[in-house]
Amino acid sequence: MFSFFEKIGDHGLYYLEQAGRMGLFLLACVWRMVTPPYKLFPAVRQIHFIGARSIFVILFTGGFTGMVLALQGYYTLRKFGSEGLLGAAVALSLIRELGPVLAALMVVGRAGSAITAEIGIMRNSEQIDALECMAIDPCRYLMVPKFIAGIVSLPLLTAVFDMVGILGGYLVGVMMLGVNGGTYFQGMYSSVDWNDIEMGLVKSLVFGLLIVWIATAKGYFLHWERSGGFGAEGVSRTTTSAVVLASVTVLVWDYLLSAIML
Amino acid sequence: MTVKQEKQFSSARIAIELVDVKKSFGNQQVLSGVNLQVEEGTTTVIVGASGQGKSVILKHMLGLMKPDAGQIKVFGQDVASASRRQLKEIRKDFGVLFQNVALFDSMTIYDNVALPLRERTEAGEEEIRANVEEKLNMMDLHGVHEKFPAQISGGMQKRVGLARALVLDPKIVFFDEPTTGLDVLKSNEIYRLFHDTQARLRYTAVIVSHDVPKIFKLSDRVALLAEGVIQSSISPEEFQRSDNPLIRHFVETTMGPIYSSEKEETAPL
Ligand SMILES: Nc1ncnc2c1ncn2[C@@H]1O[C@H](COP(=O)(O)OP(=O)(O)O)[C@@H](O)[C@H]1O
Ligand SMILES: [Mg+2]
């Protein structure tokens, strides 16, 4: 009985400590991001990795999301005789909600896992210690370019996702189900306003930061992992838990941001 | 042995000093009051059975681990209580060859050696190239510039690690088991390179090694770590004659029968 409470307390303390470490890590990285020296090339490389190389998966998922939205939306809206609102429905769902969230989840799966594994392996093989001993700041050298890339890439990927989704909706709604093309875009034009765009933009910026934060911090603190961050298995376990944590965090923050901004 | 004689004159300053350093992991006490002085320009070898905490001592000197108690002074400045910024300044004098080399495995050999120059100096690519080429040549590394660490042999990796450690002309170089896992020829090669570069660059060296007695030929001071304490920091000759029971035990177990069978081996110098 006693040991039960002890265990809970022990877990609680561990997670509190972990949260504190990750919080300080975020502050350190953001501080280094906004103070000179600024280096352009490493950030561009990371944007290529996190952003450009995610394009294909974003095009694909964005297209199909728009298509299924149009399909489902059409059958729902037809019950009320308002198929004309299909364009607005598709666009608003994508811009306010599905675009930022799904693009973020795709980036978690594609880039987030890779970042955790990369940093985790560097931690495991003492490459991070080596950087420190060379008086090279690992946060500045390794993390800052990834943070910049996350914050730059996510909004752009989200924009692509939204656009392709709207085209996918057009494909299904207009070309397959026979909704009037002009009505599709007119409904969109009259119902989407700046607030909606802003919400999508803010969400994608925040998600970009959160994803890179969790992915890098998990790798960086691999050696503090409770389940043992040792060897190949430690890296794989930590990568999995980073993906889960980042996905959950994205969804929780999606709710919070919606609640705040509505 | 001219190098050694010259050292006697310039060895007034203390480069590294450990005062009563204690460190435990959980309830395992690894260091229980370590005292050690390393004079500038000399070579100190830390020996001891494996698992005694030799790497832990190095990590304390590098500021990668904090002691539970005690001081670690590098040129008079306490590493344990230094701020991040101070630590960064102190580390600018360091070069490190890690036990597992710790090369950046997603960078080419050239980029590995160039990294400290790119990140720490304002040097242009021309200057960097000249410097990197010089260090790689010094290590007899030719035609590997564009290879990745995983594509070269263990001995070559150690030499790349040494080139990277020396590229900014450090004042103190730390070696954690530089020859473990290498065959006799390759470890002799590493010792030769160590000897040549130290003669040229005049750095203070702290070496953790198992390679007794070969390593004695290169060292000014031998420090035995046993039972959580440095038992001695004396010359190799004194070390082999010492009547401290722990040292005697170490000397007998590591050098006794093996020494005679290795007699025919040519010295690295
Ligand atoms: N980060 C660490 N956490 C827990 N224990 C450690 C850590 N680093 C070293 N140790 C323990 O300290 C002891 C000495 O390790 P080490 O310095 O690597 O030995 P060696 O003398 O072979 O280099 C070992 O028993 C090891 O288990
Ligand atoms: Mg060791």
Coordinates of C-alpha atoms and ligand atoms in Angstrom, one line a residue:
Chain A
M1 CA 0.0 0.0 0.0
F2 CA 2.7 2.4 1.1
S3 CA 4.9 1.5 -1.9
F4 CA 2.0 2.2 -4.2
F5 CA 1.8 5.8 -3.1
E6 CA 5.6 5.9 -3.2
K7 CA 5.5 4.7 -6.8
I8 CA 3.0 7.4 -7.8
G9 CA 5.0 10.1 -6.1
D10 CA 8.1 8.8 -7.8
H11 CA 6.5 8.9 -11.2
G12 CA 5.0 12.3 -10.5
L13 CA 8.4 13.7 -9.6
Y14 CA 10.0 12.2 -12.6
Y15 CA 7.4 13.7 -15.0
L16 CA 7.6 17.0 -13.2
E17 CA 11.4 17.0 -13.6
Q18 CA 11.2 16.0 -17.2
A19 CA 8.7 18.8 -17.9
G20 CA 11.0 21.3 -16.2
R21 CA 14.0 20.1 -18.2
M22 CA 12.1 20.3 -21.5
G23 CA 10.7 23.8 -20.6
L24 CA 14.1 25.2 -19.9
F25 CA 15.4 23.5 -23.0
L26 CA 12.7 25.3 -25.0
L27 CA 13.6 28.7 -23.5
A28 CA 17.3 28.1 -24.2
C29 CA 16.6 27.2 -27.8
V30 CA 14.2 30.1 -28.4
W31 CA 16.7 32.5 -26.8
R32 CA 19.5 31.3 -29.1
M33 CA 17.1 31.6 -32.1
V34 CA 16.5 35.3 -31.5
T35 CA 20.1 36.3 -30.6
P36 CA 23.0 36.5 -33.0
P37 CA 25.0 35.1 -34.7
Y38 CA 22.4 34.0 -37.2
K39 CA 23.3 31.3 -39.7
L40 CA 21.3 31.0 -42.8
F41 CA 22.6 27.9 -44.5
P42 CA 21.9 25.3 -41.7
A43 CA 18.4 26.6 -41.4
V44 CA 17.9 26.3 -45.2
R45 CA 19.1 22.8 -45.1
Q46 CA 16.6 21.9 -42.3
I47 CA 13.8 23.7 -44.2
H48 CA 14.6 21.4 -47.1
F49 CA 14.4 18.4 -44.9
I50 CA 11.4 19.3 -42.8
G51 CA 9.5 21.3 -45.4
A52 CA 10.4 20.6 -48.9
R53 CA 10.7 16.8 -48.5
S54 CA 7.3 16.7 -46.8
I55 CA 5.6 18.1 -49.9
F56 CA 4.7 14.9 -51.5
V57 CA 3.0 13.4 -48.4
I58 CA 1.2 16.7 -47.9
L59 CA -0.1 16.9 -51.5
F60 CA -1.3 13.3 -51.2
T61 CA -3.1 13.6 -47.8
G62 CA -4.3 17.1 -48.5
G63 CA -5.9 16.0 -51.8
F64 CA -7.7 13.0 -50.3
T65 CA -8.8 14.9 -47.2
G66 CA -10.5 17.5 -49.5
M67 CA -12.1 14.7 -51.6
V68 CA -13.5 12.9 -48.6
L69 CA -14.7 16.2 -47.1
A70 CA -16.6 17.0 -50.3
L71 CA -18.0 13.5 -50.5
Q72 CA -19.3 13.5 -46.9
G73 CA -20.3 17.1 -47.0
Y74 CA -22.3 16.6 -50.1
Y75 CA -24.4 13.9 -48.6
T76 CA -25.0 15.8 -45.4
L77 CA -25.8 19.1 -47.2
R78 CA -28.1 17.5 -49.7
K79 CA -30.4 16.5 -46.9
F80 CA -31.0 20.2 -46.3
G81 CA -31.0 21.1 -49.9
S82 CA -27.9 23.3 -49.5
E83 CA -25.3 21.7 -51.8
G84 CA -24.3 25.2 -52.7
L85 CA -22.6 25.6 -49.4
L86 CA -20.2 22.7 -50.2
G87 CA -17.3 25.0 -51.2
A88 CA -17.6 26.9 -47.9
A89 CA -17.9 23.8 -45.8
V90 CA -14.8 22.2 -47.4
A91 CA -12.7 25.4 -47.2
L92 CA -13.6 26.3 -43.6
S93 CA -13.0 22.8 -42.3
L94 CA -9.6 22.7 -44.0
I95 CA -8.4 26.2 -43.2
R96 CA -9.5 26.3 -39.6
E97 CA -9.0 22.8 -38.5
L98 CA -7.9 19.9 -40.7
G99 CA -5.2 21.7 -42.6
P100 CA -3.1 22.7 -39.7
V101 CA -3.8 19.5 -37.7
L102 CA -3.3 17.0 -40.4
A103 CA -0.2 18.7 -41.9
A104 CA 1.2 18.8 -38.4
L105 CA 0.6 15.1 -37.8
M106 CA 2.2 14.3 -41.1
V107 CA 5.3 16.3 -40.2
V108 CA 5.4 14.6 -36.8
G109 CA 5.4 11.2 -38.5
R110 CA 7.9 12.2 -41.2
A111 CA 10.3 14.7 -39.7
G112 CA 9.6 14.6 -36.0
S113 CA 10.6 11.0 -35.6
A114 CA 13.7 11.5 -37.7
I115 CA 14.7 14.5 -35.6
T116 CA 14.4 12.5 -32.3
A117 CA 16.3 9.6 -33.7
E118 CA 19.1 11.8 -35.1
I119 CA 19.6 13.8 -31.9
G120 CA 19.1 10.7 -29.8
I121 CA 21.8 8.8 -31.6
M122 CA 24.1 11.8 -31.3
R123 CA 23.5 11.8 -27.6
N124 CA 24.1 8.1 -27.3
S125 CA 27.3 8.1 -29.2
E126 CA 28.7 11.1 -27.2
Q127 CA 28.6 13.3 -30.3
I128 CA 26.7 15.9 -28.2
D129 CA 29.4 15.7 -25.5
A130 CA 32.0 16.1 -28.2
L131 CA 30.3 19.3 -29.4
E132 CA 30.2 20.7 -25.9
C133 CA 33.9 19.9 -25.4
M134 CA 34.7 21.8 -28.6
A135 CA 32.9 24.8 -27.0
I136 CA 30.2 24.5 -29.7
D137 CA 26.8 25.1 -28.2
P138 CA 24.6 22.1 -29.2
C139 CA 21.4 24.1 -28.9
R140 CA 22.6 26.8 -31.2
Y141 CA 24.4 24.4 -33.6
L142 CA 21.9 21.6 -33.8
M143 CA 18.5 22.8 -32.5
V144 CA 18.1 26.4 -33.7
P145 CA 18.1 25.5 -37.4
K146 CA 15.4 22.9 -36.8
F147 CA 13.3 25.3 -34.8
I148 CA 13.5 27.9 -37.5
A149 CA 12.7 25.2 -40.1
G150 CA 9.7 24.0 -38.1
I151 CA 8.3 27.5 -37.7
V152 CA 8.8 28.4 -41.4
S153 CA 7.8 25.1 -42.9
L154 CA 4.6 24.3 -41.1
P155 CA 2.6 27.3 -42.2
L156 CA 3.7 26.8 -45.8
L157 CA 2.9 23.1 -45.7
T158 CA -0.5 23.9 -44.2
A159 CA -1.2 26.4 -47.0
V160 CA -0.3 23.8 -49.6
F161 CA -2.5 21.3 -47.7
D162 CA -5.5 23.6 -47.7
M163 CA -5.1 24.5 -51.3
V164 CA -4.8 20.9 -52.6
G165 CA -7.7 20.0 -50.3
I166 CA -9.9 22.6 -51.8
L167 CA -8.9 21.4 -55.3
G168 CA -9.7 17.8 -54.2
G169 CA -13.0 19.0 -53.0
Y170 CA -13.6 20.6 -56.3
L171 CA -12.7 17.4 -58.1
V172 CA -15.2 15.3 -56.1
G173 CA -17.9 17.9 -55.5
V174 CA -18.0 19.6 -58.9
M175 CA -16.7 17.2 -61.4
M176 CA -18.1 14.0 -59.9
L177 CA -21.1 14.9 -57.9
G178 CA -22.3 17.8 -60.1
V179 CA -22.2 20.8 -57.8
N180 CA -22.0 24.0 -59.8
G181 CA -18.4 25.1 -60.1
G182 CA -19.1 28.8 -59.7
T183 CA -21.2 28.2 -56.7
Y184 CA -18.4 26.1 -55.1
F185 CA -16.0 28.9 -55.3
Q186 CA -18.5 31.7 -54.7
G187 CA -19.6 30.1 -51.4
M188 CA -16.0 29.8 -50.4
Y189 CA -15.3 33.4 -51.3
S190 CA -18.2 34.8 -49.3
S191 CA -17.7 32.8 -46.1
V192 CA -14.0 32.5 -45.6
D193 CA -12.6 35.7 -43.9
W194 CA -9.4 36.8 -42.5
N195 CA -10.1 35.4 -39.0
D196 CA -10.3 31.9 -40.4
I197 CA -6.9 32.3 -42.2
E198 CA -5.5 33.8 -39.0
M199 CA -6.6 30.9 -36.9
G200 CA -5.0 28.4 -39.4
L201 CA -1.8 30.4 -39.5
V202 CA -1.5 30.7 -35.7
K203 CA -2.2 27.0 -35.3
S204 CA 0.4 26.0 -37.8
L205 CA 3.0 28.3 -36.3
V206 CA 2.4 26.9 -32.8
F207 CA 2.4 23.3 -34.1
G208 CA 5.7 23.9 -35.9
L209 CA 7.2 25.0 -32.6
L210 CA 5.7 22.2 -30.6
I211 CA 6.7 19.5 -32.9
V212 CA 10.3 20.5 -33.2
W213 CA 10.5 21.2 -29.4
I214 CA 9.2 17.8 -28.4
A215 CA 11.2 16.0 -31.1
T216 CA 14.5 17.7 -30.3
A217 CA 14.1 17.6 -26.5
K218 CA 13.2 13.9 -26.4
G219 CA 16.4 13.1 -28.3
Y220 CA 18.5 15.5 -26.3
F221 CA 17.4 14.1 -23.0
L222 CA 17.5 10.5 -24.2
H223 CA 19.8 9.6 -21.3
W224 CA 17.2 10.7 -18.8
E225 CA 14.5 8.5 -20.3
R226 CA 12.9 6.5 -17.5
S227 CA 12.6 3.4 -19.6
G228 CA 16.4 3.6 -20.3
G229 CA 17.6 5.4 -23.3
F230 CA 20.4 3.1 -24.1
G231 CA 21.4 1.6 -27.4
A232 CA 19.4 1.1 -30.5
E233 CA 16.4 0.0 -28.6
G234 CA 16.5 3.1 -26.4
V235 CA 16.5 5.3 -29.5
S236 CA 13.6 3.5 -31.0
R237 CA 11.6 3.6 -27.8
T238 CA 12.2 7.2 -27.3
T239 CA 11.4 8.0 -30.9
T240 CA 8.1 6.2 -30.6
S241 CA 7.2 8.1 -27.4
A242 CA 8.2 11.4 -29.0
V243 CA 5.8 10.7 -31.9
V244 CA 3.0 9.8 -29.5
L245 CA 3.6 12.8 -27.3
A246 CA 3.9 15.2 -30.2
S247 CA 0.7 14.0 -31.8
V248 CA -1.2 14.2 -28.6
T249 CA 0.2 17.6 -27.9
V250 CA -0.8 18.9 -31.3
L251 CA -4.4 17.7 -30.8
V252 CA -4.6 19.2 -27.3
W253 CA -3.3 22.5 -28.4
D254 CA -5.6 22.4 -31.4
Y255 CA -8.5 22.4 -29.0
L256 CA -7.0 25.0 -26.7
L257 CA -6.2 27.4 -29.6
S258 CA -9.7 26.9 -31.1
A259 CA -11.3 27.6 -27.7
I260 CA -9.2 30.7 -27.2
M261 CA -9.6 32.1 -30.7
L262 CA -13.3 31.4 -31.3
Chain B
M1 CA 63.9 12.1 -25.1
T2 CA 64.8 15.7 -25.6
V3 CA 61.1 16.7 -25.2
K4 CA 61.0 15.4 -21.7
Q5 CA 64.1 17.3 -20.6
E6 CA 62.9 20.6 -22.0
K7 CA 59.7 20.0 -20.1
Q8 CA 61.4 20.1 -16.8
F9 CA 62.1 23.8 -17.2
S10 CA 58.7 24.9 -18.3
S11 CA 56.6 22.9 -15.9
A12 CA 56.0 25.4 -13.2
R13 CA 52.3 26.1 -13.9
I14 CA 49.5 23.7 -12.8
A15 CA 47.2 23.1 -15.7
I16 CA 44.7 20.9 -13.9
E17 CA 44.1 20.4 -10.3
L18 CA 41.5 18.1 -8.6
V19 CA 40.8 18.7 -5.0
D20 CA 38.9 16.1 -3.0
V21 CA 36.5 15.3 -5.9
K22 CA 33.7 13.0 -4.9
K23 CA 31.1 11.5 -7.1
S24 CA 28.4 8.8 -6.6
F25 CA 25.8 7.4 -9.0
G26 CA 22.8 6.4 -6.9
N27 CA 24.4 4.6 -4.0
Q28 CA 27.5 3.6 -5.9
Q29 CA 30.4 5.8 -4.9
V30 CA 32.8 6.0 -7.8
L31 CA 35.1 8.8 -6.8
S32 CA 35.7 9.2 -3.0
G33 CA 38.1 12.1 -2.7
V34 CA 40.3 12.3 -5.8
N35 CA 43.3 14.6 -5.7
L36 CA 45.5 15.1 -8.7
Q37 CA 47.7 17.8 -10.1
V38 CA 48.7 18.0 -13.8
E39 CA 51.6 20.3 -14.6
E40 CA 51.5 22.3 -17.8
G41 CA 53.3 20.7 -20.7
T42 CA 53.5 17.3 -19.2
T43 CA 51.9 14.0 -19.9
T44 CA 49.9 12.3 -17.2
V45 CA 48.6 8.8 -17.6
I46 CA 45.7 7.6 -15.5
V47 CA 45.7 3.9 -15.2
G48 CA 43.4 1.5 -13.3
A49 CA 41.2 -1.5 -13.7
S50 CA 38.2 -1.0 -15.9
G51 CA 35.0 0.4 -14.2
Q52 CA 37.1 2.3 -11.6
G53 CA 35.9 5.6 -12.9
K54 CA 38.7 6.8 -15.2
S55 CA 36.3 8.1 -17.8
V56 CA 34.3 9.7 -15.0
I57 CA 37.4 11.6 -13.9
L58 CA 37.9 12.9 -17.5
K59 CA 34.3 13.9 -17.8
H60 CA 34.7 15.9 -14.6
M61 CA 37.8 17.7 -16.0
L62 CA 35.8 18.4 -19.2
G63 CA 32.9 19.8 -17.2
L64 CA 30.5 17.2 -18.6
M65 CA 29.8 15.9 -15.1
K66 CA 29.5 17.9 -11.9
P67 CA 31.1 16.5 -8.7
D68 CA 29.1 15.9 -5.6
A69 CA 31.9 17.7 -3.7
G70 CA 35.3 19.1 -4.4
Q71 CA 36.9 21.3 -6.9
I72 CA 38.3 20.8 -10.4
K73 CA 40.5 23.7 -11.5
V74 CA 41.7 24.3 -15.0
F75 CA 44.4 27.0 -15.1
G76 CA 43.1 28.1 -11.7
Q77 CA 39.4 28.3 -12.7
D78 CA 36.9 26.0 -11.1
V79 CA 35.1 24.0 -13.7
A80 CA 32.5 22.7 -11.4
S81 CA 31.1 26.0 -10.4
A82 CA 31.7 27.8 -13.7
S83 CA 28.8 29.3 -15.6
R84 CA 28.0 28.0 -19.1
R85 CA 29.8 31.0 -20.6
Q86 CA 32.9 30.5 -18.4
L87 CA 32.9 26.8 -19.2
K88 CA 32.8 27.6 -22.9
E89 CA 35.9 29.9 -22.5
I90 CA 37.7 27.2 -20.5
R91 CA 36.9 24.6 -23.2
K92 CA 38.4 26.6 -25.9
D93 CA 41.8 25.3 -24.7
F94 CA 40.6 21.7 -24.8
G95 CA 41.0 19.0 -27.3
V96 CA 39.4 15.6 -26.7
L97 CA 39.7 12.2 -28.1
F98 CA 36.8 10.2 -26.8
Q99 CA 36.9 6.5 -25.9
N100 CA 34.5 5.8 -28.8
V101 CA 35.9 8.6 -30.9
A102 CA 32.5 10.3 -31.2
L103 CA 33.1 11.5 -34.8
F104 CA 30.0 13.2 -36.3
D105 CA 28.8 10.2 -38.3
S106 CA 26.7 12.1 -40.8
M107 CA 29.5 14.3 -41.8
T108 CA 32.5 13.6 -44.0
I109 CA 36.0 13.3 -42.5
Y110 CA 36.9 16.6 -43.9
D111 CA 33.8 18.3 -42.4
N112 CA 34.5 16.6 -39.1
V113 CA 37.9 18.2 -38.8
A114 CA 36.7 21.5 -40.2
L115 CA 33.8 21.8 -37.9
P116 CA 35.6 23.5 -35.0
L117 CA 37.2 26.0 -37.3
R118 CA 33.9 26.8 -39.0
E119 CA 32.0 27.2 -35.7
R120 CA 34.6 28.7 -33.5
T121 CA 36.7 30.9 -35.8
E122 CA 36.1 33.5 -38.4
A123 CA 38.4 31.8 -40.9
G124 CA 37.4 31.6 -44.5
E125 CA 37.1 28.4 -46.5
E126 CA 40.6 28.8 -48.0
E127 CA 42.2 29.1 -44.6
I128 CA 40.1 26.3 -43.2
R129 CA 41.1 24.0 -46.1
A130 CA 44.8 24.7 -45.5
N131 CA 44.6 24.0 -41.8
V132 CA 42.5 20.8 -42.2
E133 CA 44.8 19.5 -44.9
E134 CA 47.8 20.1 -42.7
K135 CA 46.3 18.2 -39.7
L136 CA 45.1 15.3 -41.9
N137 CA 48.5 15.1 -43.5
M138 CA 50.1 15.1 -40.0
M139 CA 48.0 12.1 -39.2
D140 CA 48.9 10.3 -42.4
L141 CA 45.4 10.4 -43.7
H142 CA 45.2 10.7 -47.4
G143 CA 42.3 10.4 -49.8
V144 CA 39.7 10.0 -47.1
H145 CA 38.4 13.5 -47.1
E146 CA 35.1 12.7 -48.7
K147 CA 34.5 9.5 -46.8
F148 CA 32.2 9.1 -43.8
P149 CA 33.4 7.8 -40.5
A150 CA 31.6 4.5 -40.9
Q151 CA 33.6 3.9 -44.1
I152 CA 37.0 3.9 -42.6
S153 CA 38.8 1.6 -40.2
G154 CA 38.9 2.0 -36.4
G155 CA 42.6 3.1 -36.4
M156 CA 41.8 5.7 -39.0
Q157 CA 38.8 6.9 -37.0
K158 CA 41.1 7.4 -34.0
R159 CA 43.5 9.4 -36.2
V160 CA 40.7 11.6 -37.5
G161 CA 39.6 12.1 -33.9
L162 CA 43.1 13.2 -33.0
A163 CA 43.2 15.6 -36.0
R164 CA 39.9 17.1 -34.9
A165 CA 41.1 17.4 -31.3
L166 CA 44.2 19.2 -32.4
V167 CA 42.8 21.4 -35.2
L168 CA 42.5 24.5 -33.0
D169 CA 45.9 24.0 -31.3
P170 CA 44.5 23.3 -27.8
K171 CA 46.6 23.7 -24.6
I172 CA 45.3 20.6 -23.0
V173 CA 44.4 17.4 -24.8
F174 CA 42.4 14.5 -23.2
F175 CA 42.7 11.0 -24.5
D176 CA 40.3 8.3 -23.3
E177 CA 41.8 4.9 -24.1
P178 CA 43.2 6.0 -27.4
T179 CA 44.4 2.6 -28.4
T180 CA 41.8 0.2 -27.0
G181 CA 40.5 -2.0 -29.7
L182 CA 43.5 -1.5 -32.0
D183 CA 46.1 -4.0 -32.9
V184 CA 49.8 -3.5 -31.9
L185 CA 50.8 -1.8 -35.1
K186 CA 48.0 0.6 -35.1
S187 CA 48.4 1.5 -31.5
N188 CA 52.1 2.1 -32.0
E189 CA 51.1 4.4 -34.9
I190 CA 48.8 6.3 -32.5
Y191 CA 51.6 6.6 -29.9
R192 CA 54.0 7.8 -32.6
L193 CA 51.5 10.5 -33.7
F194 CA 50.9 11.5 -30.2
H195 CA 54.6 11.9 -29.5
D196 CA 55.2 13.8 -32.7
T197 CA 52.3 16.2 -32.3
Q198 CA 53.1 16.8 -28.7
A199 CA 56.6 17.6 -29.5
R200 CA 55.4 20.1 -32.1
L201 CA 52.4 21.6 -30.4
R202 CA 53.5 21.4 -26.8
Y203 CA 50.2 20.6 -25.3
T204 CA 49.5 19.2 -21.8
A205 CA 48.2 15.7 -22.2
V206 CA 46.0 13.6 -19.9
I207 CA 45.7 10.0 -21.1
V208 CA 43.5 7.2 -19.8
S209 CA 45.1 4.0 -20.9
H210 CA 45.3 0.3 -20.3
D211 CA 48.4 0.0 -22.4
V212 CA 50.8 -0.7 -19.6
P213 CA 53.8 -0.7 -19.7
K214 CA 54.1 0.8 -23.3
I215 CA 52.3 3.9 -22.2
F216 CA 54.9 4.5 -19.5
K217 CA 57.5 5.4 -22.1
L218 CA 55.4 8.4 -23.1
S219 CA 54.4 9.6 -19.7
D220 CA 55.9 12.0 -17.1
R221 CA 53.5 11.0 -14.4
V222 CA 51.5 7.9 -13.7
A223 CA 48.4 8.1 -11.6
L224 CA 46.7 4.9 -10.5
L225 CA 43.0 5.1 -9.8
A226 CA 41.9 2.4 -7.3
E227 CA 39.2 2.3 -4.7
G228 CA 37.9 5.7 -5.7
V229 CA 41.1 7.5 -5.0
I230 CA 44.2 8.4 -7.0
Q231 CA 46.9 6.4 -5.4
S232 CA 49.9 8.2 -6.8
S233 CA 51.0 10.7 -9.3
I234 CA 54.7 9.8 -9.8
S235 CA 57.1 9.1 -12.5
P236 CA 56.9 5.7 -14.3
E237 CA 60.2 4.6 -12.8
E238 CA 58.9 5.4 -9.3
F239 CA 55.6 3.8 -10.1
Q240 CA 57.2 0.5 -11.0
R241 CA 59.3 0.5 -7.8
S242 CA 56.5 1.8 -5.5
D243 CA 55.7 -0.2 -2.3
N244 CA 52.2 1.0 -2.1
P245 CA 50.3 -2.4 -2.1
L246 CA 47.7 -1.3 -4.6
I247 CA 50.3 -0.1 -7.0
R248 CA 52.3 -3.2 -6.5
H249 CA 49.3 -5.3 -7.2
F250 CA 48.5 -3.3 -10.3
V251 CA 52.1 -3.5 -11.6
E252 CA 52.2 -7.3 -10.9
T253 CA 48.9 -8.1 -12.5
T254 CA 49.4 -5.9 -15.6
M255 CA 53.1 -6.2 -16.2
G256 CA 54.4 -9.3 -14.6
P257 CA 54.1 -12.2 -17.0
I258 CA 52.9 -10.1 -20.0
Y259 CA 55.9 -7.8 -19.9
S260 CA 58.4 -10.6 -20.5
S261 CA 56.5 -11.9 -23.5
E262 CA 56.3 -8.5 -25.0
K263 CA 60.0 -7.7 -24.7
E264 CA 60.7 -8.3 -28.3
E265 CA 58.2 -5.6 -29.3
T266 CA 59.9 -2.5 -30.7
A267 CA 59.3 0.7 -28.8
P268 CA 57.0 3.2 -30.4
L269 CA 59.6 6.0 -30.1
Ligands
LIG1 N1 26.3 8.4 -16.3 C1 26.5 7.4 -15.4 N2 25.4 7.0 -14.7 C2 25.6 6.0 -13.8 N3 26.7 5.3 -13.6 C3 27.8 5.7 -14.3 C4 27.8 6.7 -15.2 N4 29.0 6.9 -15.8 C5 29.8 5.9 -15.2 N5 29.1 5.2 -14.3 C6 29.6 4.2 -13.4 O1 30.8 4.6 -12.9 C7 31.8 3.5 -12.9 C8 33.1 4.0 -13.6 O2 32.8 4.1 -15.0 P1 34.0 4.6 -16.0 O3 34.5 5.8 -15.6 O4 33.4 4.5 -17.3 O5 35.0 3.4 -15.8 P2 36.4 3.3 -16.5 O6 37.5 3.4 -15.5 O7 36.5 1.9 -17.1 O8 36.5 4.4 -17.6 C9 31.1 2.4 -13.6 O9 30.8 1.4 -12.6 C10 29.9 2.9 -14.2 O10 28.8 2.0 -14.0
MG2 MG 36.4 4.4 -19.6

